[in-house]
């Protein structure tokens, strides 16, 4: 029955996608993050491929403007994607590497489609809702499961998905927590605010239920950044303190013992296995420091156990530099959006979303240090969200005659670039 429902929803969305490609972005995100077809054991059809094909067809025939905002972040992301394609030609395991590339470029294609069609506040708001509902579902469900099991059973994601293991789903839940906070800030009804508070508490309990040490560290970072970057700091402090106390009190002795093992990692086989994997990647990369060993260089031996070492091993020091630079530039742009939002009340929503997206990026940066999720589409969607916020903010400044002075010295890399609005402003000087 569940499989039939999923099938009807996906097939029923296709006519709408044909006329409105941005709906294809929503459906593709829902399928990728929530994996409803896996939850419903609906494996008869390639749902994601069908949605992708119809979306691409819609792009060809739509009368809507098709323009990617070529900001410095978008350009750097394209360079990074091209570099991953280039290094695949030198991969040590060619068959495995090209199979991996086939998955990676499809993910990145939809990130650029997101940049192309999620170009209004309303569309961006819906995308955030899709992400929160899709991953937050596992937070609420996992929190209830943790309470019912007393924390003695692990919270895991759908098998075969990006969030299958405890470290992966723990990091994803940490990343979505701040977006829950953003949506809570947009709520006007008291019951809706409390509903989001409950969802956030359950999500923290679900993270506890993963028993992932990397996710635990990520949660500490999320809580700290939520306090620093969120409005209503006093209430946020109360929420953090109450949630942390409750989660720690509720956690079983096994969880506490596992978290304390962080201090004595040299005595833990799992932690030492990660360190050995990192040493192996460094040795392999030493033979090919520029391009690395290609996708899945650790295939057949071990997992990379770190987004940073994964990129280093797969694409060399150049790839790692591009990956880190992309994150750094995106973070700076998010800070710029927040700065503009403080000056203009109408942009407060953009400042809140930029801040919470930054918190999600911080969760990925910390939790990702212990999992092999360098190609997880959520982090690239977060980068796209920041770029979209940048464009919407610049559009607002342009419409109010403030873009030129605000832009000077801040976005030299985007001057005259399509979609920035700067070239148009300069023509009127």
Short mmCIF file of C-alpha atoms in Angstrom, two decimals:
data_model
loop_
_atom_site.label_atom_id
_atom_site.label_comp_id
_atom_site.label_asym_id
_atom_site.label_seq_id
_atom_site.Cartn_x
_atom_site.Cartn_y
_atom_site.Cartn_z
CA UNK A 1 0.00 0.00 0.00
CA UNK A 2 2.81 2.42 0.93
CA UNK A 3 4.60 1.61 -2.30
CA UNK A 4 1.45 2.48 -4.24
CA UNK A 5 1.16 5.83 -2.42
CA UNK A 6 4.77 6.76 -3.22
CA UNK A 7 4.30 5.75 -6.85
CA UNK A 8 1.12 7.80 -7.20
CA UNK A 9 2.77 10.86 -5.63
CA UNK A 10 5.80 10.67 -7.92
CA UNK A 11 3.87 9.95 -11.11
CA UNK A 12 1.22 12.51 -10.18
CA UNK A 13 3.90 15.21 -9.86
CA UNK A 14 5.26 14.71 -13.37
CA UNK A 15 2.70 16.88 -15.24
CA UNK A 16 3.41 19.73 -12.81
CA UNK A 17 7.17 19.31 -13.22
CA UNK A 18 6.80 19.57 -17.01
CA UNK A 19 5.41 23.08 -16.69
CA UNK A 20 7.31 24.16 -13.56
CA UNK A 21 10.87 22.75 -13.34
CA UNK A 22 11.37 24.00 -9.78
CA UNK A 23 8.83 21.39 -8.65
CA UNK A 24 11.26 18.81 -10.00
CA UNK A 25 13.88 20.18 -7.57
CA UNK A 26 11.45 19.67 -4.68
CA UNK A 27 10.58 16.11 -5.74
CA UNK A 28 14.20 15.18 -6.37
CA UNK A 29 15.17 16.54 -2.94
CA UNK A 30 12.34 14.67 -1.24
CA UNK A 31 13.35 11.40 -2.86
CA UNK A 32 17.03 11.97 -2.09
CA UNK A 33 16.72 13.03 1.54
CA UNK A 34 13.69 11.15 2.84
CA UNK A 35 14.04 8.10 0.58
CA UNK A 36 10.29 7.34 0.73
CA UNK A 37 10.67 4.62 -1.89
CA UNK A 38 13.12 2.77 0.36
CA UNK A 39 10.89 3.20 3.40
CA UNK A 40 7.93 1.86 1.43
CA UNK A 41 9.94 -0.91 -0.26
CA UNK A 42 8.94 0.63 -3.57
CA UNK A 43 11.81 -0.51 -5.77
CA UNK A 44 9.94 -1.38 -8.95
CA UNK A 45 10.62 1.99 -10.58
CA UNK A 46 13.70 4.28 -10.67
CA UNK A 47 11.81 7.19 -9.13
CA UNK A 48 14.69 9.65 -8.88
CA UNK A 49 15.74 9.00 -12.49
CA UNK A 50 12.18 9.52 -13.71
CA UNK A 51 11.89 12.85 -11.87
CA UNK A 52 15.32 13.92 -13.13
CA UNK A 53 14.48 13.07 -16.75
CA UNK A 54 11.17 14.95 -16.66
CA UNK A 55 12.84 17.94 -14.99
CA UNK A 56 15.51 18.10 -17.69
CA UNK A 57 12.80 17.87 -20.34
CA UNK A 58 10.92 20.70 -18.66
CA UNK A 59 14.06 22.87 -18.70
CA UNK A 60 14.22 22.52 -22.48
CA UNK A 61 10.63 23.57 -23.09
CA UNK A 62 9.94 26.00 -20.26
CA UNK A 63 9.46 29.67 -21.10
CA UNK A 64 10.82 30.62 -17.71
CA UNK A 65 14.21 32.30 -17.67
CA UNK A 66 17.03 29.77 -17.37
CA UNK A 67 19.98 31.54 -15.80
CA UNK A 68 22.52 30.34 -13.26
CA UNK A 69 23.86 33.11 -11.01
CA UNK A 70 27.56 32.81 -11.70
CA UNK A 71 28.78 34.08 -8.37
CA UNK A 72 32.24 33.18 -7.14
CA UNK A 73 30.76 30.23 -5.23
CA UNK A 74 28.96 28.87 -8.29
CA UNK A 75 32.07 29.26 -10.44
CA UNK A 76 34.25 27.55 -7.85
CA UNK A 77 31.73 24.71 -7.53
CA UNK A 78 31.84 24.21 -11.31
CA UNK A 79 35.64 24.15 -11.22
CA UNK A 80 35.52 21.60 -8.40
CA UNK A 81 33.11 19.39 -10.36
CA UNK A 82 35.30 19.60 -13.47
CA UNK A 83 38.35 18.76 -11.36
CA UNK A 84 36.63 15.64 -10.00
CA UNK A 85 35.85 14.61 -13.58
CA UNK A 86 39.47 15.26 -14.61
CA UNK A 87 40.97 13.23 -11.76
CA UNK A 88 38.75 10.28 -12.66
CA UNK A 89 40.85 9.74 -15.79
CA UNK A 90 43.83 9.01 -13.50
CA UNK A 91 41.92 6.88 -10.99
CA UNK A 92 43.64 3.74 -9.77
CA UNK A 93 40.36 1.81 -9.83
CA UNK A 94 38.82 2.93 -13.11
CA UNK A 95 35.63 0.87 -13.06
CA UNK A 96 34.77 1.88 -9.50
CA UNK A 97 35.75 5.51 -10.07
CA UNK A 98 33.56 6.01 -13.14
CA UNK A 99 30.59 4.43 -11.38
CA UNK A 100 31.09 6.89 -8.53
CA UNK A 101 31.46 9.81 -10.93
CA UNK A 102 28.17 8.83 -12.55
CA UNK A 103 26.45 9.40 -9.19
CA UNK A 104 28.36 12.55 -8.25
CA UNK A 105 27.76 14.53 -11.46
CA UNK A 106 24.03 13.85 -11.28
CA UNK A 107 23.89 15.26 -7.76
CA UNK A 108 25.85 18.33 -8.83
CA UNK A 109 23.64 18.80 -11.88
CA UNK A 110 20.62 19.24 -9.64
CA UNK A 111 22.52 21.67 -7.44
CA UNK A 112 22.95 23.88 -10.51
CA UNK A 113 19.31 23.34 -11.47
CA UNK A 114 18.45 24.50 -7.95
CA UNK A 115 20.48 27.66 -8.54
CA UNK A 116 18.68 28.12 -11.85
CA UNK A 117 15.06 27.88 -10.71
CA UNK A 118 14.92 28.46 -6.94
CA UNK A 119 15.10 32.19 -7.44
CA UNK A 120 12.43 33.69 -5.17
CA UNK A 121 11.88 33.82 -1.44
CA UNK A 122 8.76 31.67 -1.75
CA UNK A 123 10.52 28.93 -3.71
CA UNK A 124 13.47 28.96 -1.34
CA UNK A 125 11.14 28.70 1.64
CA UNK A 126 9.49 25.62 0.13
CA UNK A 127 12.89 24.01 -0.50
CA UNK A 128 13.81 24.54 3.15
CA UNK A 129 10.52 22.94 4.19
CA UNK A 130 11.21 19.94 1.92
CA UNK A 131 14.67 19.45 3.47
CA UNK A 132 13.41 19.84 7.03
CA UNK A 133 10.42 17.52 6.59
CA UNK A 134 12.47 14.91 4.71
CA UNK A 135 15.35 14.62 7.19
CA UNK A 136 13.46 15.89 10.22
CA UNK A 137 11.13 12.91 9.78
CA UNK A 138 13.99 10.68 10.92
CA UNK A 139 14.71 13.04 13.80
CA UNK A 140 11.16 12.92 15.16
CA UNK A 141 10.76 9.21 14.45
CA UNK A 142 14.23 8.44 15.81
CA UNK A 143 13.62 10.48 18.95
CA UNK A 144 10.43 8.56 19.71
CA UNK A 145 12.24 5.29 18.96
CA UNK A 146 15.06 6.25 21.34
CA UNK A 147 12.58 7.02 24.12
CA UNK A 148 10.70 3.76 23.59
CA UNK A 149 13.88 1.65 23.49
CA UNK A 150 15.52 3.50 26.37
CA UNK A 151 18.41 4.36 24.08
CA UNK A 152 19.54 0.74 23.91
CA UNK A 153 18.94 0.36 20.15
CA UNK A 154 20.62 2.33 17.37
CA UNK A 155 18.93 4.94 15.22
CA UNK A 156 19.86 4.32 11.59
CA UNK A 157 18.77 5.66 8.22
CA UNK A 158 17.37 3.84 5.17
CA UNK A 159 19.72 1.16 3.92
CA UNK A 160 21.62 2.16 0.79
CA UNK A 161 21.03 5.88 1.29
CA UNK A 162 23.42 8.72 2.11
CA UNK A 163 22.25 8.54 5.74
CA UNK A 164 22.35 4.79 6.31
CA UNK A 165 24.94 4.54 9.10
CA UNK A 166 24.74 6.09 12.55
CA UNK A 167 27.47 8.62 11.83
CA UNK A 168 25.83 9.65 8.57
CA UNK A 169 22.31 10.08 9.90
CA UNK A 170 23.65 11.73 13.06
CA UNK A 171 25.47 14.35 10.99
CA UNK A 172 22.44 14.89 8.73
CA UNK A 173 20.22 15.45 11.78
CA UNK A 174 22.72 17.94 13.19
CA UNK A 175 22.66 19.76 9.87
CA UNK A 176 18.87 20.02 9.80
CA UNK A 177 18.48 21.15 13.43
CA UNK A 178 19.31 24.80 12.63
CA UNK A 179 16.87 24.83 9.70
CA UNK A 180 14.20 23.69 12.15
CA UNK A 181 15.14 26.69 14.25
CA UNK A 182 14.84 28.96 11.21
CA UNK A 183 11.33 27.71 10.43
CA UNK A 184 10.43 28.12 14.08
CA UNK A 185 11.45 31.78 13.85
CA UNK A 186 9.07 32.24 10.91
CA UNK A 187 6.08 30.79 12.80
CA UNK A 188 3.43 33.20 14.10
CA UNK A 189 1.21 30.69 15.93
CA UNK A 190 2.31 29.69 19.44
CA UNK A 191 1.40 26.05 18.88
CA UNK A 192 3.57 25.92 15.75
CA UNK A 193 6.54 27.30 17.68
CA UNK A 194 6.07 24.67 20.39
CA UNK A 195 5.69 21.96 17.75
CA UNK A 196 9.09 22.87 16.33
CA UNK A 197 10.57 22.94 19.83
CA UNK A 198 9.30 19.40 20.34
CA UNK A 199 10.68 18.31 16.97
CA UNK A 200 14.09 19.74 17.84
CA UNK A 201 14.15 17.99 21.22
CA UNK A 202 13.22 14.67 19.60
CA UNK A 203 15.90 15.21 16.95
CA UNK A 204 18.55 15.68 19.63
CA UNK A 205 17.35 12.47 21.28
CA UNK A 206 17.58 10.73 17.90
CA UNK A 207 21.20 11.90 17.61
CA UNK A 208 21.84 10.44 21.06
CA UNK A 209 20.23 7.25 19.77
CA UNK A 210 22.81 6.96 16.99
CA UNK A 211 25.61 6.55 19.59
CA UNK A 212 27.89 8.29 17.10
CA UNK A 213 30.80 10.12 18.70
CA UNK A 214 31.23 12.29 15.62
CA UNK A 215 27.55 13.23 15.77
CA UNK A 216 27.92 14.00 19.47
CA UNK A 217 30.74 16.44 18.74
CA UNK A 218 28.64 17.90 15.95
CA UNK A 219 25.75 18.47 18.36
CA UNK A 220 28.02 20.38 20.73
CA UNK A 221 29.06 22.63 17.85
CA UNK A 222 25.45 23.11 16.71
CA UNK A 223 24.31 24.09 20.19
CA UNK A 224 27.15 26.58 20.55
CA UNK A 225 26.50 28.17 17.14
CA UNK A 226 22.74 28.21 17.68
CA UNK A 227 23.31 30.35 20.73
CA UNK A 228 25.80 32.62 18.95
CA UNK A 229 23.88 33.12 15.70
CA UNK A 230 20.23 32.79 16.65
CA UNK A 231 17.86 35.57 17.69
CA UNK A 232 16.30 35.26 21.13
CA UNK A 233 19.49 34.15 22.86
CA UNK A 234 17.98 33.88 26.33
CA UNK A 235 15.26 31.46 25.26
CA UNK A 236 17.76 29.57 23.10
CA UNK A 237 20.07 29.22 26.11
CA UNK A 238 17.22 27.76 28.16
CA UNK A 239 16.37 25.36 25.33
CA UNK A 240 20.00 24.25 24.97
CA UNK A 241 20.51 23.76 28.70
CA UNK A 242 17.24 21.87 29.19
CA UNK A 243 17.75 19.68 26.12
CA UNK A 244 21.36 18.88 27.00
CA UNK A 245 20.49 18.02 30.60
CA UNK A 246 17.53 15.90 29.58
CA UNK A 247 19.43 14.05 26.84
CA UNK A 248 22.39 13.31 29.08
CA UNK A 249 20.17 12.19 31.95
CA UNK A 250 18.12 9.97 29.65
CA UNK A 251 21.13 8.45 27.85
CA UNK A 252 21.97 4.86 28.89
CA UNK A 253 25.33 4.04 30.55
CA UNK A 254 26.60 2.47 27.32
CA UNK A 255 26.19 5.77 25.47
CA UNK A 256 28.02 7.73 28.17
CA UNK A 257 30.85 5.21 28.19
CA UNK A 258 31.16 5.44 24.41
CA UNK A 259 31.24 9.26 24.46
CA UNK A 260 33.87 9.29 27.20
CA UNK A 261 36.03 7.05 25.00
CA UNK A 262 36.77 10.16 22.90
CA UNK A 263 39.28 11.11 25.60
CA UNK A 264 41.01 7.72 25.32
CA UNK A 265 40.76 7.21 21.56
CA UNK A 266 44.12 5.41 21.44
CA UNK A 267 42.50 2.53 23.35
CA UNK A 268 39.53 2.28 20.98
CA UNK A 269 39.80 -0.03 17.96
CA UNK A 270 37.30 1.98 15.90
CA UNK A 271 39.11 5.27 16.47
CA UNK A 272 42.49 3.75 15.73
CA UNK A 273 41.06 2.21 12.56
CA UNK A 274 40.15 5.71 11.39
CA UNK A 275 43.64 6.98 12.09
CA UNK A 276 45.16 4.08 10.17
CA UNK A 277 42.85 4.82 7.24
CA UNK A 278 43.97 8.46 7.24
CA UNK A 279 47.61 7.44 7.31
CA UNK A 280 47.00 5.12 4.37
CA UNK A 281 45.37 7.90 2.36
CA UNK A 282 48.31 10.22 3.05
CA UNK A 283 50.72 7.54 1.82
CA UNK A 284 48.68 6.93 -1.33
CA UNK A 285 48.35 10.64 -2.04
CA UNK A 286 52.11 11.08 -1.69
CA UNK A 287 52.50 9.15 -4.96
CA UNK A 288 50.03 11.42 -6.76
CA UNK A 289 49.65 14.64 -4.75
CA UNK A 290 48.05 16.71 -7.53
CA UNK A 291 45.21 14.50 -8.75
CA UNK A 292 45.05 11.91 -5.97
CA UNK A 293 44.01 8.33 -6.59
CA UNK A 294 40.55 8.93 -8.06
CA UNK A 295 37.13 8.17 -6.61
CA UNK A 296 37.02 5.47 -3.92
CA UNK A 297 40.79 5.14 -3.63
CA UNK A 298 40.26 3.16 -0.43
CA UNK A 299 37.88 0.69 -2.13
CA UNK A 300 38.44 -2.87 -0.99
CA UNK A 301 40.62 -1.79 1.95
CA UNK A 302 38.76 0.58 4.23
CA UNK A 303 36.55 3.64 4.27
CA UNK A 304 38.04 7.12 4.34
CA UNK A 305 36.16 7.98 7.57
CA UNK A 306 36.54 11.69 6.88
CA UNK A 307 35.28 14.08 4.22
CA UNK A 308 38.66 15.81 4.21
CA UNK A 309 40.74 12.69 3.77
CA UNK A 310 38.18 11.36 1.30
CA UNK A 311 38.62 14.40 -0.94
CA UNK A 312 42.39 14.33 -0.46
CA UNK A 313 42.66 10.67 -1.45
CA UNK A 314 40.19 10.93 -4.34
CA UNK A 315 41.28 14.26 -5.86
CA UNK A 316 44.63 15.23 -4.37
CA UNK A 317 45.67 18.41 -2.63
CA UNK A 318 44.21 20.52 -5.43
CA UNK A 319 40.80 18.94 -4.90
CA UNK A 320 41.07 19.42 -1.14
CA UNK A 321 42.01 23.08 -1.62
CA UNK A 322 39.00 23.63 -3.90
CA UNK A 323 36.69 21.88 -1.44
CA UNK A 324 37.90 23.95 1.51
CA UNK A 325 37.88 27.19 -0.49
CA UNK A 326 34.28 26.52 -1.53
CA UNK A 327 33.23 26.13 2.08
CA UNK A 328 35.18 29.22 3.19
CA UNK A 329 33.77 31.48 0.46
CA UNK A 330 30.24 30.26 1.07
CA UNK A 331 30.60 30.96 4.79
CA UNK A 332 31.84 34.50 4.09
CA UNK A 333 28.93 35.15 1.77
CA UNK A 334 26.54 33.96 4.46
CA UNK A 335 28.13 36.46 6.84
CA UNK A 336 27.66 39.22 4.26
CA UNK A 337 23.96 38.39 3.93
CA UNK A 338 23.61 38.54 7.72
CA UNK A 339 25.37 41.90 7.78
CA UNK A 340 22.94 43.35 5.23
CA UNK A 341 19.96 41.87 7.08
CA UNK A 342 20.92 43.77 10.22
CA UNK A 343 20.63 47.03 8.26
CA UNK A 344 17.28 46.28 6.61
CA UNK A 345 14.31 44.87 8.50
CA UNK A 346 12.83 43.44 5.30
CA UNK A 347 15.86 41.16 5.00
CA UNK A 348 15.65 39.75 8.52
CA UNK A 349 14.36 36.43 7.17
CA UNK A 350 17.40 36.18 4.86
CA UNK A 351 19.74 36.90 7.76
CA UNK A 352 18.08 34.22 9.87
CA UNK A 353 18.27 31.64 7.09
CA UNK A 354 21.89 32.51 6.28
CA UNK A 355 22.85 32.17 9.94
CA UNK A 356 21.10 28.84 10.38
CA UNK A 357 22.55 27.51 7.13
CA UNK A 358 26.00 28.43 8.43
CA UNK A 359 25.28 26.44 11.58
CA UNK A 360 24.34 23.47 9.40
CA UNK A 361 27.62 23.87 7.52
CA UNK A 362 29.52 23.91 10.82
CA UNK A 363 27.77 20.67 11.82
CA UNK A 364 28.90 19.10 8.56
CA UNK A 365 32.46 20.39 8.97
CA UNK A 366 32.77 18.74 12.39
CA UNK A 367 30.67 15.60 11.95
CA UNK A 368 32.05 15.09 8.47
CA UNK A 369 35.55 14.76 9.90
CA UNK A 370 34.59 11.22 10.92
CA UNK A 371 32.42 9.97 8.03
CA UNK A 372 32.93 9.37 4.29
CA UNK A 373 30.27 11.80 3.06
CA UNK A 374 32.19 14.31 0.93
CA UNK A 375 29.57 14.02 -1.84
CA UNK A 376 26.46 14.29 0.34
CA UNK A 377 24.11 16.51 -1.64
CA UNK A 378 22.81 18.32 1.45
CA UNK A 379 26.00 20.31 2.00
CA UNK A 380 25.97 21.43 -1.64
CA UNK A 381 22.32 22.38 -1.30
CA UNK A 382 23.32 24.49 1.71
CA UNK A 383 25.91 26.22 -0.44
CA UNK A 384 23.23 26.82 -3.07
CA UNK A 385 20.93 28.28 -0.41
CA UNK A 386 23.61 30.79 0.56
CA UNK A 387 24.14 31.76 -3.09
CA UNK A 388 20.39 32.20 -3.61
CA UNK A 389 20.19 34.35 -0.47
CA UNK A 390 23.06 36.41 -1.82
CA UNK A 391 21.22 37.03 -5.08
CA UNK A 392 17.92 37.87 -3.38
CA UNK A 393 19.72 40.26 -1.04
CA UNK A 394 21.52 41.94 -3.92
CA UNK A 395 18.22 42.21 -5.80
CA UNK A 396 16.65 43.95 -2.82
CA UNK A 397 19.57 46.38 -2.58
CA UNK A 398 19.42 47.02 -6.31
CA UNK A 399 15.71 47.78 -6.22
CA UNK A 400 16.28 50.24 -3.38
CA UNK A 401 19.25 51.92 -5.06
CA UNK A 402 21.81 50.64 -2.55
CA UNK A 403 23.60 47.88 -4.45
CA UNK A 404 26.53 49.81 -5.89
CA UNK A 405 27.86 51.19 -2.61
CA UNK A 406 27.15 48.02 -0.65
CA UNK A 407 28.80 45.82 -3.26
CA UNK A 408 32.02 47.77 -3.60
CA UNK A 409 34.88 45.85 -2.03
CA UNK A 410 32.67 42.95 -0.98
CA UNK A 411 31.91 41.01 -4.17
CA UNK A 412 34.61 41.92 -6.66
CA UNK A 413 34.44 38.38 -7.98
CA UNK A 414 30.84 38.84 -9.15
CA UNK A 415 31.07 42.24 -10.82
CA UNK A 416 29.46 42.12 -14.22
CA UNK A 417 28.61 38.44 -13.83
CA UNK A 418 25.24 37.28 -15.21
CA UNK A 419 22.53 37.27 -12.61
CA UNK A 420 24.27 39.50 -10.08
CA UNK A 421 22.51 42.66 -11.14
CA UNK A 422 25.78 44.54 -10.89
CA UNK A 423 26.29 44.83 -14.63
CA UNK A 424 22.82 46.27 -15.03
CA UNK A 425 23.47 48.81 -12.30
CA UNK A 426 26.74 49.90 -13.86
CA UNK A 427 25.00 50.58 -17.18
CA UNK A 428 22.85 53.19 -15.49
CA UNK A 429 25.77 55.07 -13.93
#
